[in-house]
C-alpha positions as a LaTeX table, in Angstrom:
\begin{tabular}{lrrr}
\hline
Residue & $x$ (\AA) & $y$ (\AA) & $z$ (\AA) \\
\hline
Unk1 & $-39.01$ & 36.92 & $-36.87$ \\
Unk2 & $-36.40$ & 37.00 & $-39.45$ \\
Unk3 & $-36.08$ & 40.07 & $-41.73$ \\
Unk4 & $-34.92$ & 40.83 & $-45.10$ \\
Unk5 & $-34.99$ & 44.35 & $-46.70$ \\
Unk6 & $-36.51$ & 44.57 & $-50.10$ \\
Unk7 & $-35.79$ & 47.43 & $-52.50$ \\
Unk8 & $-39.41$ & 48.31 & $-53.19$ \\
Unk9 & $-40.91$ & 51.68 & $-52.10$ \\
Unk10 & $-44.47$ & 52.03 & $-51.55$ \\
Unk11 & $-47.07$ & 54.69 & $-50.09$ \\
Unk12 & $-48.71$ & 53.82 & $-46.75$ \\
Unk13 & $-51.81$ & 53.28 & $-48.72$ \\
Unk14 & $-50.25$ & 50.76 & $-51.18$ \\
Unk15 & $-48.74$ & 48.73 & $-48.34$ \\
Unk16 & $-51.82$ & 48.37 & $-46.64$ \\
Unk17 & $-53.71$ & 47.42 & $-49.60$ \\
Unk18 & $-50.99$ & 44.84 & $-50.58$ \\
Unk19 & $-51.09$ & 43.44 & $-46.97$ \\
Unk20 & $-54.85$ & 43.17 & $-46.84$ \\
Unk21 & $-54.92$ & 41.19 & $-50.01$ \\
Unk22 & $-52.03$ & 38.93 & $-48.94$ \\
Unk23 & $-53.39$ & 37.81 & $-45.66$ \\
Unk24 & $-55.76$ & 35.09 & $-47.28$ \\
Unk25 & $-52.71$ & 33.99 & $-49.29$ \\
Unk26 & $-50.48$ & 31.41 & $-47.48$ \\
Unk27 & $-47.79$ & 31.47 & $-49.99$ \\
Unk28 & $-47.30$ & 35.37 & $-49.38$ \\
Unk29 & $-44.73$ & 36.66 & $-46.80$ \\
Unk30 & $-45.82$ & 39.07 & $-44.32$ \\
Unk31 & $-44.23$ & 42.36 & $-44.29$ \\
Unk32 & $-43.62$ & 45.48 & $-42.09$ \\
Unk33 & $-43.23$ & 48.92 & $-43.56$ \\
Unk34 & $-41.06$ & 51.61 & $-42.57$ \\
Unk35 & $-41.20$ & 55.11 & $-43.94$ \\
Unk36 & $-41.94$ & 53.51 & $-47.74$ \\
Unk37 & $-39.45$ & 50.69 & $-47.28$ \\
Unk38 & $-40.83$ & 47.11 & $-47.28$ \\
Unk39 & $-39.32$ & 44.68 & $-44.80$ \\
Unk40 & $-40.29$ & 41.13 & $-45.49$ \\
Unk41 & $-40.89$ & 38.88 & $-42.54$ \\
Unk42 & $-39.55$ & 35.33 & $-42.80$ \\
Unk43 & $-40.66$ & 32.31 & $-40.63$ \\
Unk44 & $-39.71$ & 32.00 & $-36.90$ \\
Unk45 & $-37.80$ & 29.27 & $-35.06$ \\
Unk46 & $-39.55$ & 26.59 & $-33.01$ \\
Unk47 & $-38.15$ & 28.28 & $-29.88$ \\
Unk48 & $-39.36$ & 31.84 & $-31.17$ \\
Unk49 & $-42.86$ & 30.58 & $-31.55$ \\
Unk50 & $-42.76$ & 28.49 & $-28.22$ \\
Unk51 & $-41.74$ & 31.80 & $-26.14$ \\
Unk52 & $-44.31$ & 33.70 & $-28.12$ \\
Unk53 & $-47.19$ & 31.29 & $-27.38$ \\
Unk54 & $-46.01$ & 31.11 & $-23.63$ \\
Unk55 & $-45.95$ & 34.79 & $-23.09$ \\
Unk56 & $-49.45$ & 35.20 & $-24.86$ \\
Unk57 & $-51.08$ & 32.17 & $-22.98$ \\
Unk58 & $-49.58$ & 33.47 & $-19.60$ \\
Unk59 & $-50.86$ & 37.19 & $-20.26$ \\
Unk60 & $-54.15$ & 35.94 & $-21.60$ \\
Unk61 & $-54.99$ & 33.99 & $-18.36$ \\
Unk62 & $-53.58$ & 36.90 & $-16.02$ \\
Unk63 & $-55.57$ & 39.79 & $-17.96$ \\
Unk64 & $-58.75$ & 38.05 & $-18.26$ \\
Unk65 & $-60.89$ & 40.30 & $-15.98$ \\
Unk66 & $-58.55$ & 43.44 & $-16.12$ \\
Unk67 & $-59.96$ & 45.12 & $-19.36$ \\
Unk68 & $-56.65$ & 44.32 & $-21.12$ \\
Unk69 & $-56.13$ & 41.75 & $-23.77$ \\
Unk70 & $-52.71$ & 40.11 & $-25.18$ \\
Unk71 & $-52.58$ & 39.27 & $-28.74$ \\
Unk72 & $-49.93$ & 37.38 & $-30.34$ \\
Unk73 & $-48.53$ & 37.61 & $-33.91$ \\
Unk74 & $-50.81$ & 38.96 & $-36.30$ \\
Unk75 & $-51.95$ & 42.24 & $-34.88$ \\
Unk76 & $-50.59$ & 45.12 & $-37.09$ \\
Unk77 & $-49.45$ & 48.27 & $-35.07$ \\
Unk78 & $-48.97$ & 51.64 & $-36.63$ \\
Unk79 & $-46.93$ & 54.60 & $-35.52$ \\
Unk80 & $-48.65$ & 57.13 & $-37.31$ \\
Unk81 & $-46.07$ & 59.97 & $-36.67$ \\
Unk82 & $-43.27$ & 57.79 & $-38.60$ \\
Unk83 & $-45.66$ & 56.40 & $-41.35$ \\
Unk84 & $-44.65$ & 52.84 & $-40.35$ \\
Unk85 & $-46.45$ & 49.59 & $-39.51$ \\
Unk86 & $-45.18$ & 46.44 & $-37.53$ \\
Unk87 & $-46.13$ & 43.00 & $-36.38$ \\
Unk88 & $-44.91$ & 42.79 & $-32.77$ \\
Unk89 & $-44.72$ & 39.20 & $-31.32$ \\
Unk90 & $-47.16$ & 39.99 & $-28.46$ \\
Unk91 & $-49.36$ & 43.18 & $-27.95$ \\
Unk92 & $-51.21$ & 44.10 & $-25.03$ \\
Unk93 & $-54.22$ & 46.71 & $-25.48$ \\
Unk94 & $-56.25$ & 47.93 & $-22.59$ \\
Unk95 & $-59.57$ & 49.55 & $-22.33$ \\
Unk96 & $-61.10$ & 50.20 & $-25.84$ \\
Unk97 & $-58.59$ & 49.42 & $-28.76$ \\
Unk98 & $-58.31$ & 52.23 & $-31.32$ \\
Unk99 & $-57.86$ & 51.28 & $-35.05$ \\
Unk100 & $-56.63$ & 53.12 & $-38.09$ \\
Unk101 & $-59.79$ & 52.46 & $-39.93$ \\
Unk102 & $-62.89$ & 50.39 & $-40.02$ \\
Unk103 & $-61.12$ & 47.17 & $-41.09$ \\
Unk104 & $-59.97$ & 46.83 & $-37.51$ \\
Unk105 & $-56.57$ & 45.29 & $-38.29$ \\
Unk106 & $-54.23$ & 48.14 & $-37.46$ \\
Unk107 & $-53.89$ & 49.03 & $-33.79$ \\
Unk108 & $-52.90$ & 52.40 & $-32.58$ \\
Unk109 & $-52.91$ & 52.48 & $-28.97$ \\
Unk110 & $-50.97$ & 49.19 & $-27.51$ \\
Unk111 & $-49.70$ & 49.59 & $-24.03$ \\
Unk112 & $-47.04$ & 46.88 & $-24.11$ \\
Unk113 & $-45.27$ & 45.47 & $-27.08$ \\
Unk114 & $-43.04$ & 42.36 & $-26.70$ \\
Unk115 & $-40.70$ & 41.02 & $-29.38$ \\
Unk116 & $-38.76$ & 37.71 & $-29.22$ \\
Unk117 & $-35.45$ & 38.24 & $-30.46$ \\
Unk118 & $-33.89$ & 36.30 & $-33.33$ \\
Unk119 & $-30.28$ & 36.61 & $-34.58$ \\
Unk120 & $-31.36$ & 38.36 & $-37.80$ \\
Unk121 & $-33.93$ & 40.87 & $-35.97$ \\
Unk122 & $-32.23$ & 41.73 & $-32.62$ \\
Unk123 & $-30.57$ & 44.98 & $-33.96$ \\
Unk124 & $-33.61$ & 46.07 & $-35.71$ \\
Unk125 & $-35.88$ & 45.41 & $-32.71$ \\
Unk126 & $-33.47$ & 47.05 & $-30.28$ \\
Unk127 & $-32.65$ & 49.88 & $-32.51$ \\
Unk128 & $-35.21$ & 51.24 & $-35.39$ \\
Unk129 & $-38.14$ & 49.27 & $-34.49$ \\
Unk130 & $-37.95$ & 50.59 & $-30.73$ \\
Unk131 & $-37.45$ & 54.14 & $-32.06$ \\
Unk132 & $-40.74$ & 54.05 & $-33.97$ \\
Unk133 & $-42.43$ & 52.26 & $-31.03$ \\
Unk134 & $-41.45$ & 55.08 & $-28.67$ \\
Unk135 & $-43.55$ & 57.44 & $-30.73$ \\
Unk136 & $-46.66$ & 55.70 & $-29.64$ \\
Unk137 & $-48.21$ & 57.85 & $-26.80$ \\
Unk138 & $-50.00$ & 54.67 & $-25.41$ \\
Unk139 & $-46.93$ & 52.46 & $-25.03$ \\
Unk140 & $-45.72$ & 52.12 & $-21.57$ \\
Unk141 & $-43.55$ & 48.88 & $-21.57$ \\
Unk142 & $-41.46$ & 47.31 & $-24.30$ \\
Unk143 & $-40.01$ & 44.05 & $-23.56$ \\
Unk144 & $-37.35$ & 42.04 & $-25.47$ \\
Unk145 & $-36.98$ & 38.25 & $-24.91$ \\
Unk146 & $-34.01$ & 36.42 & $-26.03$ \\
Unk147 & $-34.63$ & 32.95 & $-27.30$ \\
Unk148 & $-31.07$ & 31.26 & $-27.10$ \\
Unk149 & $-30.68$ & 32.20 & $-23.56$ \\
Unk150 & $-32.47$ & 33.30 & $-20.26$ \\
Unk151 & $-32.64$ & 36.94 & $-20.81$ \\
Unk152 & $-35.62$ & 39.24 & $-20.56$ \\
Unk153 & $-35.19$ & 43.16 & $-20.98$ \\
Unk154 & $-37.95$ & 45.28 & $-19.91$ \\
Unk155 & $-37.94$ & 49.10 & $-20.91$ \\
Unk156 & $-40.64$ & 51.18 & $-19.03$ \\
Unk157 & $-41.57$ & 54.57 & $-19.72$ \\
Unk158 & $-41.06$ & 57.30 & $-17.09$ \\
Unk159 & $-42.15$ & 60.63 & $-18.50$ \\
Unk160 & $-39.58$ & 61.19 & $-21.48$ \\
Unk161 & $-37.21$ & 58.43 & $-20.53$ \\
Unk162 & $-37.14$ & 54.71 & $-20.92$ \\
Unk163 & $-35.75$ & 52.61 & $-18.08$ \\
Unk164 & $-34.13$ & 49.36 & $-18.70$ \\
Unk165 & $-34.42$ & 46.38 & $-16.32$ \\
Unk166 & $-33.08$ & 43.00 & $-17.28$ \\
Unk167 & $-34.04$ & 39.55 & $-15.81$ \\
Unk168 & $-31.62$ & 36.50 & $-16.34$ \\
Unk169 & $-32.76$ & 33.87 & $-13.85$ \\
Unk170 & $-35.61$ & 31.36 & $-14.14$ \\
Unk171 & $-36.62$ & 32.10 & $-10.61$ \\
Unk172 & $-37.25$ & 35.79 & $-11.42$ \\
Unk173 & $-40.58$ & 37.33 & $-12.55$ \\
Unk174 & $-40.93$ & 39.93 & $-15.11$ \\
Unk175 & $-43.24$ & 42.72 & $-13.66$ \\
Unk176 & $-45.52$ & 44.35 & $-16.15$ \\
Unk177 & $-46.46$ & 47.35 & $-14.02$ \\
Unk178 & $-48.75$ & 48.90 & $-16.55$ \\
Unk179 & $-51.22$ & 46.14 & $-16.41$ \\
Unk180 & $-50.63$ & 45.27 & $-12.73$ \\
Unk181 & $-49.32$ & 41.81 & $-13.46$ \\
Unk182 & $-46.15$ & 39.71 & $-13.90$ \\
Unk183 & $-44.76$ & 36.62 & $-15.75$ \\
Unk184 & $-42.37$ & 34.21 & $-14.12$ \\
Unk185 & $-39.31$ & 33.58 & $-16.44$ \\
Unk186 & $-40.03$ & 29.88 & $-15.77$ \\
Unk187 & $-43.28$ & 30.27 & $-17.52$ \\
Unk188 & $-41.73$ & 32.36 & $-20.30$ \\
Unk189 & $-39.31$ & 29.85 & $-21.10$ \\
Unk190 & $-41.41$ & 26.63 & $-20.35$ \\
Unk191 & $-40.10$ & 23.72 & $-22.49$ \\
Unk192 & $-37.60$ & 25.91 & $-24.41$ \\
Unk193 & $-34.21$ & 24.04 & $-25.09$ \\
Unk194 & $-31.22$ & 26.19 & $-25.35$ \\
Unk195 & $-28.32$ & 25.73 & $-27.72$ \\
Unk196 & $-25.24$ & 24.01 & $-26.33$ \\
\hline
\end{tabular}
């Protein structure tokens, strides 16, 4: 999803109030919140949305009887230690989801976070956003998926380190060890057309 930094600074409480009021309003742009800074999220490309849907559908069917669930696009995730809020493209949570409050729209304990990369967000997703995500004790795997070529990168937590494994062939399968499952890259990229 594309981002554009705004110059507005709010408290976390002001941000949440603003976001919750904006949800019913289709005219309002969704935003992430990083240490007081609002980052507006613009619309995503067809390929971005198709890849997100493919991943979500694939995980939904594989996790059906596992105690885990995959959610796409609209699940806000908080990193309390950094006072920040994000909208990952796909979130996987296992066991009992924990939420910030009784509105149940801010998840605290994802086990997997997946971002589909856009030209305008790639550096943010790899850098600052991943730095915040690493603060989540529950997070075991972080996956970045390119939309303009076949390339999936999985970062897996091993004690205090994050180990990178990448996949660049449609015949490969993305292992998601934390949920004992895997997704074929052919399924992730189903019906995606790459630029010439």
